[in-house]
CSV table of C-alpha atoms and ligand atoms in Angstrom, one decimal:
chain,number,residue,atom,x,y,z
A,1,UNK,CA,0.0,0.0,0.0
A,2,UNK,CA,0.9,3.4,-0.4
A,3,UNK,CA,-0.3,7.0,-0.7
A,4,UNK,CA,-1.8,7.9,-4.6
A,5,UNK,CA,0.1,11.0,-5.5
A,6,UNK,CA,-1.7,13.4,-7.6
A,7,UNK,CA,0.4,15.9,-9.3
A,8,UNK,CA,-1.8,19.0,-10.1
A,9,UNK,CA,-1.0,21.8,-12.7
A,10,UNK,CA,-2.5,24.0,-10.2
A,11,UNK,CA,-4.7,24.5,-7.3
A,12,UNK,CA,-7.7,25.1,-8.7
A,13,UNK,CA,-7.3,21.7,-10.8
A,14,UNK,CA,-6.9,19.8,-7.6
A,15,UNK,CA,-9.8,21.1,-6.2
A,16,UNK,CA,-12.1,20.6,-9.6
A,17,UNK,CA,-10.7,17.0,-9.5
A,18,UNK,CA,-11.9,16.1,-5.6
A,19,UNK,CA,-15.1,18.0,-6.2
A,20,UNK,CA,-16.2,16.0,-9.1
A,21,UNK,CA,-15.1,12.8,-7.5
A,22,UNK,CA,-17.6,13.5,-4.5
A,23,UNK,CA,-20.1,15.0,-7.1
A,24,UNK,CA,-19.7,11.2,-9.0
A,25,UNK,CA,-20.3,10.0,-5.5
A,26,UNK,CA,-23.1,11.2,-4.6
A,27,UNK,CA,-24.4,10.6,-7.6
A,28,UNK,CA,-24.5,6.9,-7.7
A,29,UNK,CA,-24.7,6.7,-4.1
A,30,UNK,CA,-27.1,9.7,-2.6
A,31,UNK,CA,-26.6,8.3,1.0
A,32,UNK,CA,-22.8,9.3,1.0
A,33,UNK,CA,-21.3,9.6,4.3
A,34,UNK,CA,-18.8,12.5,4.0
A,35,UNK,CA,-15.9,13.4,6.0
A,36,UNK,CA,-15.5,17.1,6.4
A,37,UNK,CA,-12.1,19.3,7.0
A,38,UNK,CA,-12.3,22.7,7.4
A,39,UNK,CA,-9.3,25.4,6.9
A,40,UNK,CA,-7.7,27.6,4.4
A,41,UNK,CA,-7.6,24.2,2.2
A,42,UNK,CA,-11.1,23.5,1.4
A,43,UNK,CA,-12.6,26.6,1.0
A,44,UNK,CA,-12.5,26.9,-2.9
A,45,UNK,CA,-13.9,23.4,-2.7
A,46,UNK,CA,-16.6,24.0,-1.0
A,47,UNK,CA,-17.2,27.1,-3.4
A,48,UNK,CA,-17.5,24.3,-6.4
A,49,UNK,CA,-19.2,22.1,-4.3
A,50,UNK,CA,-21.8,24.8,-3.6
A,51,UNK,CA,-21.7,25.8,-7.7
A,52,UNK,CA,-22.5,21.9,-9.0
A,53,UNK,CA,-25.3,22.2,-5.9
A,54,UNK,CA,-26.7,26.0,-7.9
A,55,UNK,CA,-25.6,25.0,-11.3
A,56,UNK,CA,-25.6,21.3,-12.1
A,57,UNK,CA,-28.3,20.2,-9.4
A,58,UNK,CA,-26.0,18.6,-7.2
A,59,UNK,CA,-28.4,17.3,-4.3
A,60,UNK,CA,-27.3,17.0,-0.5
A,61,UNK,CA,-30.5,16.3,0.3
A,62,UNK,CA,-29.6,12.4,1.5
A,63,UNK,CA,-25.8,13.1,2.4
A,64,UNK,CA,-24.6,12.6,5.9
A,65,UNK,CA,-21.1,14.6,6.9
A,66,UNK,CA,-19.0,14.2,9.9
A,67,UNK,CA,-16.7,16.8,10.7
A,68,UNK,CA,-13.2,16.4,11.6
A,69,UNK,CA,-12.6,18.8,14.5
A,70,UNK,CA,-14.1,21.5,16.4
A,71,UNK,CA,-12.4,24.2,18.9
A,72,UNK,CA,-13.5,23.9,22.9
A,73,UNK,CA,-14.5,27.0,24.6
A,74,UNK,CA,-15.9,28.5,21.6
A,75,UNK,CA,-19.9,29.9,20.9
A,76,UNK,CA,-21.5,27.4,18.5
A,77,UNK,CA,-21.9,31.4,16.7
A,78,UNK,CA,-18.0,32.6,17.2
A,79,UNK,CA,-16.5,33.3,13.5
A,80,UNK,CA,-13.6,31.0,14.2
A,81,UNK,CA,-15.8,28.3,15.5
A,82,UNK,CA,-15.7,25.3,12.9
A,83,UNK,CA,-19.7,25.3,13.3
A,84,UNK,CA,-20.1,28.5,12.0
A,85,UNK,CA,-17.3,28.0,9.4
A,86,UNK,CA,-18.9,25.2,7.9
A,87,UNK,CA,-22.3,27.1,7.7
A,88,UNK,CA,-20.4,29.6,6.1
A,89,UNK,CA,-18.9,28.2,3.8
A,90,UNK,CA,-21.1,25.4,2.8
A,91,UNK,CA,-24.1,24.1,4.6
A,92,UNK,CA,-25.9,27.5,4.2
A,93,UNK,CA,-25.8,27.1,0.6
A,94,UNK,CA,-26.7,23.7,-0.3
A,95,UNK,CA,-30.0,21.5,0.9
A,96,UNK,CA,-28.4,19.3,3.3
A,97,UNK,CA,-30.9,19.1,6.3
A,98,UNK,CA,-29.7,20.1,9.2
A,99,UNK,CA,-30.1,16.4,11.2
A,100,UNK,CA,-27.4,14.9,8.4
A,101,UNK,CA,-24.9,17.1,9.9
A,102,UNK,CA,-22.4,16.1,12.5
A,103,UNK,CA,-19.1,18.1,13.9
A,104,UNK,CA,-18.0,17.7,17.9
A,105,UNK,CA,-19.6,20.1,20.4
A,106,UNK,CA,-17.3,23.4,21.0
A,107,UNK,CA,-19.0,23.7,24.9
A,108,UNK,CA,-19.0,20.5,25.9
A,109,UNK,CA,-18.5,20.1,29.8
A,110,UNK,CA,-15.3,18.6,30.8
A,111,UNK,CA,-17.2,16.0,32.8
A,112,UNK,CA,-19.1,15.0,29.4
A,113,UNK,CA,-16.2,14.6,26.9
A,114,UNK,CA,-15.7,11.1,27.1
A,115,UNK,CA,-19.1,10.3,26.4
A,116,UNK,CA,-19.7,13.0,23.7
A,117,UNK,CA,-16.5,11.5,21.6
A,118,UNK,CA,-18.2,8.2,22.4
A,119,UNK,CA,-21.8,9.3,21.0
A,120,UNK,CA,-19.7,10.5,18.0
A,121,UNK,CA,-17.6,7.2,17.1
A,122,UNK,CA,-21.5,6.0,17.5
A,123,UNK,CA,-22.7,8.1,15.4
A,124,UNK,CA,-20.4,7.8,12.8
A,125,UNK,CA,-20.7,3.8,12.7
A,126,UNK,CA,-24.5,3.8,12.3
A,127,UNK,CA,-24.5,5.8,9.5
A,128,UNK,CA,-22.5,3.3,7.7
A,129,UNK,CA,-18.7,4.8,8.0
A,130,UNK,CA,-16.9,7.2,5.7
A,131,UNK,CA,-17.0,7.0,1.9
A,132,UNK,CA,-15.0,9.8,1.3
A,133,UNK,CA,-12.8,12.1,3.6
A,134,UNK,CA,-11.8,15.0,3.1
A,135,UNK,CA,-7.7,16.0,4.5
A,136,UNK,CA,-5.8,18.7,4.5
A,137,UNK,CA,-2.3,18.9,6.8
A,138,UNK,CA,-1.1,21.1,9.5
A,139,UNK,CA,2.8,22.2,9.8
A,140,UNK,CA,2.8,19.5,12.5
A,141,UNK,CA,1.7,16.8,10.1
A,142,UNK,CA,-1.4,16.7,12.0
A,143,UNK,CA,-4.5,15.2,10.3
A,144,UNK,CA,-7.9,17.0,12.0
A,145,UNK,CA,-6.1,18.1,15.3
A,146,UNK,CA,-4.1,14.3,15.6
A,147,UNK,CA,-1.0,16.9,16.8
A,148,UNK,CA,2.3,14.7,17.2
A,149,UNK,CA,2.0,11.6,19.4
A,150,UNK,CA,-1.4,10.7,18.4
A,151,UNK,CA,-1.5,6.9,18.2
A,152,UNK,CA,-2.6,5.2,15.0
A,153,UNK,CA,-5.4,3.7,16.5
A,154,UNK,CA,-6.6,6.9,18.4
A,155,UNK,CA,-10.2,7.8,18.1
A,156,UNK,CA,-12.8,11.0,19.0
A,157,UNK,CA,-11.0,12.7,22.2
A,158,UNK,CA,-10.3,16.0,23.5
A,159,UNK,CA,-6.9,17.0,22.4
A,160,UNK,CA,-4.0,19.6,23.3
A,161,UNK,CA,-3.2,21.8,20.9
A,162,UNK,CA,0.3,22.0,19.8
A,163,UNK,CA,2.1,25.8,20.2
A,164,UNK,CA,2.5,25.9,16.2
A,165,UNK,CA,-1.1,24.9,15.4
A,166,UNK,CA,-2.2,27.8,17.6
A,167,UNK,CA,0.7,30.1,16.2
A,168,UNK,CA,-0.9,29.1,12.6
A,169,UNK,CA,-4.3,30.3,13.7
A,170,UNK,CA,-3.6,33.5,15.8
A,171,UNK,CA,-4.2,35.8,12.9
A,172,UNK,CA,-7.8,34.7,12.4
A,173,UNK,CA,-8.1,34.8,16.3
A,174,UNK,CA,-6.4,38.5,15.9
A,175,UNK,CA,-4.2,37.3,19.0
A,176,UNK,CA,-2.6,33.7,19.9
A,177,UNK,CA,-4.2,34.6,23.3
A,178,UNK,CA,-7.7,34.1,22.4
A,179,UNK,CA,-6.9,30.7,20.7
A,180,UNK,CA,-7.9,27.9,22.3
A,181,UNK,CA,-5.8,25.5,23.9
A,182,UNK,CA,-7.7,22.4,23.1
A,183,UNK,CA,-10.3,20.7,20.6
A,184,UNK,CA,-12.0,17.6,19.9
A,185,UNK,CA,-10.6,15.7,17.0
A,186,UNK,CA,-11.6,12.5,15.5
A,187,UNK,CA,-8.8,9.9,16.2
A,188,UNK,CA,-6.4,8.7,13.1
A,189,UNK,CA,-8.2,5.5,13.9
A,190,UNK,CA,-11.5,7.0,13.0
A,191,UNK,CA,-9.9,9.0,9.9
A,192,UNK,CA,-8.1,5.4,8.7
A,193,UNK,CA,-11.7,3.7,8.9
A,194,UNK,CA,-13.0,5.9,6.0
A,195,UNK,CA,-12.9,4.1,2.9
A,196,UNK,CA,-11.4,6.7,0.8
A,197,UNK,CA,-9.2,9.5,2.0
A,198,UNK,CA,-8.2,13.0,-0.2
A,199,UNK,CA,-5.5,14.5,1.4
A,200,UNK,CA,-5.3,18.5,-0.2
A,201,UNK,CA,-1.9,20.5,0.8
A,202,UNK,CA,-1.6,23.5,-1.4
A,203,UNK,CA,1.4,26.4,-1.2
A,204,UNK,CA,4.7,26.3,-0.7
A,205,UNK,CA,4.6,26.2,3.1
A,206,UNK,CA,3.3,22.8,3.0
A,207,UNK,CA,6.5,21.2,0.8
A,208,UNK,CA,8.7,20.4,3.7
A,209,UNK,CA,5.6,18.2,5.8
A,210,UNK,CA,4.4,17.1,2.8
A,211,UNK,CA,8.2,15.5,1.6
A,212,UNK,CA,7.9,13.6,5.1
A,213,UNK,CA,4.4,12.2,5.2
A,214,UNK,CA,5.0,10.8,1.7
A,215,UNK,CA,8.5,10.0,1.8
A,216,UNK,CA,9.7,9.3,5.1
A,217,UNK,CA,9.0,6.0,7.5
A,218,UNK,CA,5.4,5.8,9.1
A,219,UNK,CA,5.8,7.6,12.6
A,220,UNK,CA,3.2,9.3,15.3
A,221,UNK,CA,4.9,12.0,15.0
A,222,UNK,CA,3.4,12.9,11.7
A,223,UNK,CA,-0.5,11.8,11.9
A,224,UNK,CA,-0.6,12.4,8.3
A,225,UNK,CA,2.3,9.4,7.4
A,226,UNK,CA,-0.5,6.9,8.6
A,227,UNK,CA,-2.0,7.5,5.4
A,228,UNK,CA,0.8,5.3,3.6
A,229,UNK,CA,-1.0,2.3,5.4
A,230,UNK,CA,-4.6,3.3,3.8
A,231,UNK,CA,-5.6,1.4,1.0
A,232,UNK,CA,-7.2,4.0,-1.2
A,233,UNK,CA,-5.5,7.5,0.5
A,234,UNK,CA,-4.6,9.8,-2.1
A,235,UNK,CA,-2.5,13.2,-1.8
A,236,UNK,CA,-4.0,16.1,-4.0
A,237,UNK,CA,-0.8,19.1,-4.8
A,238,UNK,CA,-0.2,22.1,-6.4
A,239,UNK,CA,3.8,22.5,-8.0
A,240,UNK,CA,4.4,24.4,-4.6
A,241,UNK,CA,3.3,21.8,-2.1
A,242,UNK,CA,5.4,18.9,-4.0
A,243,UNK,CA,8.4,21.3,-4.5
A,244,UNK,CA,9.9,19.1,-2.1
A,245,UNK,CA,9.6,15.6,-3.4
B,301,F6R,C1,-9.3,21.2,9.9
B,301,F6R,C2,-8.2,20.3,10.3
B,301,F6R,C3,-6.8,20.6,10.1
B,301,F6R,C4,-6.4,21.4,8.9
B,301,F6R,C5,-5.0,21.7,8.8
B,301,F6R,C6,-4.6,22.6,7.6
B,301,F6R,O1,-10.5,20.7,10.1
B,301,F6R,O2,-8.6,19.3,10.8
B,301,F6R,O3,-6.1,19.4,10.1
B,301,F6R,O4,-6.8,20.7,7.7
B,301,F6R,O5,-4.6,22.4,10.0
B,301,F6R,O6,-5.2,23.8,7.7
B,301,F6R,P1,-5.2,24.9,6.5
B,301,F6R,O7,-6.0,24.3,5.4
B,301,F6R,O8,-5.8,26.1,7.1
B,301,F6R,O9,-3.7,25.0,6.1
């Protein structure tokens, strides 16, 4: 086994390439179960995915999605909250009803985490799995928030954040103080259960964690080089993310 590489002239033909293979999915199978990232990375594809939805017809209407990750502390309604992110950029704009969607609680009492993350492994199970997840990478190699250490077979739980991961999203915060110091992340054991994984890295920042998740051994302390043990886990870049290959 090992990671699909797909070479892209650009980014904007990576993302047209993911988005018509989830289009094709939920075509033949309108019950898809999607795995959900959120991020600098997907946002133009969500803005095709909302386009095939207003121009092609592209229904949601049967599509279940779990999302990766979610912030703890946060409003449900806080702009950085992944809630209100994924409305944003997505759910507001296509006809997925409201019950199909899934991301961890952001104000969850410490007392409750255990059993939320459970209710959430649950969850994910009884709709049938994964078809298709969605991936982009931290600078930490992390895969949803699985920050270095994260075991292979890890699944939903509260995680710490590591320093760079907050460093990366202090602008949007306006100041690393008011980011928060931990989330809830699906495990890489719940992220290596989906049946098909699309791993997007785009920009030259991304070449150097890139180079080691692809090329170097498998190790927990890059989530993202669990994905050379997937069976169908493919890596979408630009010239600039594979700059370092
Ligand atoms: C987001 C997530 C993270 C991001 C990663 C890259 O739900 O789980 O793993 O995919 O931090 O973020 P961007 O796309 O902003 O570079």
């Amino acid at each position: 086994m090992s990671i699909q590489l797909h070479l892209h002239s650009s980014r904007e033909a990576a993302i047209r390439t993911v988005a018509q293979e989830m289009a094709m999915l939920i075509r033949n199978k309108p019950h898809a179960v999607l795995g959900l990232a959120t991020g600098a990375t997907p946002i133009p594809l969500y803005q095709e995915l909302v386009r095939l939805h207003r121009v092609e017809g592209l229904s949601f209407r049967q599509v279940t999605t779990f999302n990766l990750d979610e912030y703890l502390g946060l409003e449900p309604t806080h702009p950085e909250s992944y809630w209100n992110f994924m409305h944003r950029n997505l759910f507001d704009h296509i006809d997925i009803p409201a019950a199909n969607i899934h991301l961890p609680g952001s104000q969850v009492k410490t007392e409750d985490i255990l059993s939320h993350c459970e209710a959430y492994e649950d969850a994910i199970r009884v709709a049938g799995g994964i078809d298709y997840q969605i991936l982009g990478i931290g600078r930490t190699g992390h895969i949803g928030f699985n920050e270095p250490g994260s075991p292979a077979d890890s699944i939903t739980r509260r995680i710490h954040l590591d320093e760079i991961t907050r460093q990366d999203a202090a602008p949007a915060f306006g100041d690393l103080a008011h980011v928060p110091t931990h989330a809830i992340t699906m495990g890489c054991g719940t992220i290596l259960a989906a049946r098909k994984i699309a791993l997007m890295a785009f920009g030259e920042g991304k070449a150097a964690i890139v180079r080691r998740a692809l090329r170097e051994p498998v190790t927990d302390e890059v989530s993202a080089s669990f994905l050379q043990n997937h069976p169908d886990a493919h890596f979408h870049l630009d010239p600039a993310s594979a700059s370092a290959l």
